[in-house]
């Protein structure tokens, strides 16, 4: 667990590149920070993405983005948005950051509209707003059920339009580089797979979440927790990793990808039913189908245990067909491709891993515990979501704190010199070359390890947890990490698996330590919330494991 760099490298033998603000990630957080950093036109901003620029959780977002943009029309208020967020957050919200997100979010969302993001509108031109679970007002801006695609499109276009922003899709960040404890850029595998040192005055990690650690997930392939693992290896403080939010309704069809079925469907009148037709959510919560996600997810599992089925059914019968066509065109099309017509048939659904609430600890400007390193979006933990996230608040968080990080990074970058290439990167437990792993890892069946890892997390560190399963999982992960994490791989798939192993170990360790149930973290052996011992954020860093 204490390895500092995944790749063996000699700094004098690899190519170098300089930039002012390096941003790793091209989702809503990375692109918002790029746009605000690039306001200082004397600086160069470099955005890296491991796939295409639009390959991100951002692009996959369906339901929308929450913001109080029309209070006079809806009766909504900033206070109501803050209140709803606190209500689901199970006692752990950072109220100062939450207030920043909700209040600055209004202008940031208006800024998105100015950039050309086309949210749905009524025929009179007014914005359409919808309501989702645990929101007390209709405050979600959306574009059909492909909101993220529209946001990603407009942000990517805006970024490509700026002369001082350079984008390098297909570039994989392997590790952060540091000198005297401060981050000075990143070691990357460039577009042709060559190792390269990118020296930067300031670095922002916007690498998204880690849903792909789980067998069942709504997340895209890029969500493998790379940023968390990189930040951990570089010594950054990580918070609340145990809080993984499970989305209650993912399409469950053998052989099909686990496609998210947006909560907005239940906002519009969709009802969860057992196979025999019972609308069971009324049994579990006064808000029935609009109860907070953790409750809906656990209720579905309860019903699955009760009925012996491996899924439940989402019935759209109460929504007018015209409304379904207009509001959920993608889900309509996708379901039809699997032979289900949602205008007349219910959808088979079950929960899956959706959102990483914890992450790299940041202040309200995105600064981490490592000088020169900032983080934003799902990779970061601003503590606004506490122990449970209100739907449609994460795009908002990425937008607001991405913007703030970019401003602060640009300001800091303008005040310091570009780092010189040097051999003197902090070794952190052995010089990179000396630390070079002696095993090439060639004898490992990585595909098998990946599949076992995802199953382990799903079954032992999933929606319902208990101490015994978590201990067993941690032991298993310790065995699995020992050899592969020390191996000297040379390709992106293997480095990604190493990141996934490391992040899984940390997540499981954190879940074992929190011996209570709070928000999305449910421990069957400690079913009650324990405010005396656990009403606090739990941090972890590399220093905790130094011997
Ligand atoms: P992402 O958008 O995931 O971007 C991560 C970026 O980091 C990518 O560009 C990736 O290439 C890059 N990256 C990662 N690792 C590396 C590396 N090693 N090297 C280089 N680049 C790297 N939230 C809402 O608020 N409303 C919604 O309606 C909503 N719907 C959702 C639906 C789905 C199916 C999913 C999966 C999530 C949804 N969410 C929603 C959550 C929300 O989409 C995400 O939390 C948010 O988009 C995260 O943005 P981000 O910028 O932090 O990361
Ligand atoms: C959804 O559309 O249900 C997802 C919204 C979110 O995760 O915020």
Coordinates of C-alpha atoms and ligand atoms in Angstrom, one line a residue, residues 24-30 48-53 55-65 132 171-174 206-209 218-220 222 226-227 230 260 354-355 376-379 389 391-396 499, ligand 1:
X24 CA -6.6 16.1 -15.0
X25 CA -10.1 15.3 -16.2
X26 CA -12.6 16.8 -18.7
X27 CA -16.0 16.3 -17.0
X28 CA -18.0 19.2 -15.6
X29 CA -15.5 19.9 -12.8
X30 CA -12.3 19.9 -15.0
X48 CA -5.9 15.8 -19.9
X49 CA -8.4 13.1 -20.3
X50 CA -7.8 9.4 -20.4
X51 CA -10.4 8.8 -23.1
X52 CA -12.2 11.3 -25.4
X53 CA -12.9 14.7 -23.9
X55 CA -16.1 10.4 -22.1
X56 CA -17.2 11.1 -18.5
X57 CA -19.9 10.6 -15.9
X58 CA -20.9 14.2 -16.8
X59 CA -21.9 13.1 -20.3
X60 CA -24.0 10.3 -18.8
X61 CA -26.0 12.5 -16.4
X62 CA -29.7 12.1 -17.0
X63 CA -31.9 13.8 -14.5
X64 CA -30.4 17.3 -14.5
X65 CA -28.8 20.0 -12.4
X132 CA -36.7 14.7 -7.8
X171 CA -3.5 10.9 -22.0
X172 CA -3.4 8.9 -18.9
X173 CA -2.2 10.5 -15.7
X174 CA -0.3 7.8 -13.7
X206 CA -10.9 16.4 -11.6
X207 CA -10.9 12.6 -12.3
X208 CA -14.4 11.8 -11.2
X209 CA -15.6 8.9 -9.1
X218 CA -24.2 3.2 -13.5
X219 CA -20.7 4.6 -14.0
X220 CA -18.8 4.9 -17.3
X222 CA -13.4 6.1 -16.8
X226 CA -7.5 6.9 -10.4
X227 CA -7.4 10.4 -8.9
X230 CA -2.9 9.1 -7.1
X260 CA -29.4 4.3 -15.2
X354 CA -23.6 5.3 -8.5
X355 CA -21.7 8.1 -6.8
X376 CA -12.9 19.3 -7.8
X377 CA -16.0 17.4 -8.7
X378 CA -16.6 13.8 -7.7
X379 CA -12.9 13.1 -7.0
X389 CA -26.2 13.2 -1.7
X391 CA -30.0 14.0 -6.5
X392 CA -28.8 16.5 -9.1
X393 CA -26.5 18.2 -6.6
X394 CA -23.3 16.7 -8.0
X395 CA -23.3 18.4 -11.4
X396 CA -23.9 21.6 -9.4
X499 CA -5.6 2.1 -8.8
Ligands
LIG1 P1 -16.4 13.1 -14.7 O1 -17.5 13.7 -15.4 O2 -16.6 11.6 -14.4 O3 -15.0 13.2 -15.5 C1 -13.9 12.6 -15.1 C2 -12.7 12.9 -16.1 O4 -11.5 12.5 -15.5 C3 -12.9 12.2 -17.4 O5 -12.5 13.2 -18.4 C4 -11.8 11.1 -17.4 O6 -11.2 10.8 -18.7 C5 -10.8 11.8 -16.5 N1 -9.8 10.9 -15.9 C6 -10.1 10.0 -14.9 N2 -8.9 9.3 -14.6 C7 -7.9 9.8 -15.4 C8 -6.6 9.6 -15.5 N3 -5.9 8.7 -14.8 N4 -5.9 10.3 -16.4 C9 -6.5 11.3 -17.2 N5 -7.8 11.5 -17.1 C10 -8.5 10.8 -16.2 N6 -25.4 14.1 -11.2 C11 -26.3 15.1 -11.2 O7 -26.1 16.1 -10.5 N7 -27.4 15.0 -12.0 C12 -27.7 13.9 -12.8 O8 -28.7 13.9 -13.5 C13 -26.8 12.9 -12.7 N8 -27.0 11.7 -13.5 C14 -26.0 10.8 -13.5 C15 -26.2 9.6 -14.3 C16 -25.3 8.7 -14.4 C17 -25.5 7.5 -15.3 C18 -24.0 8.8 -13.7 C19 -23.0 7.8 -13.8 C20 -23.9 9.9 -12.9 C21 -24.9 10.9 -12.8 N9 -24.7 12.0 -11.9 C22 -25.6 13.0 -11.9 C23 -23.4 12.2 -11.2 C24 -22.6 13.2 -12.1 O9 -22.7 12.9 -13.4 C25 -21.1 13.1 -11.7 O10 -20.9 13.2 -10.3 C26 -20.3 14.3 -12.3 O11 -20.6 14.4 -13.7 C27 -18.8 14.1 -12.1 O12 -18.2 15.1 -12.8 P2 -16.6 15.2 -12.7 O13 -16.2 16.3 -13.6 O14 -16.2 15.2 -11.3 O15 -16.1 13.8 -13.3

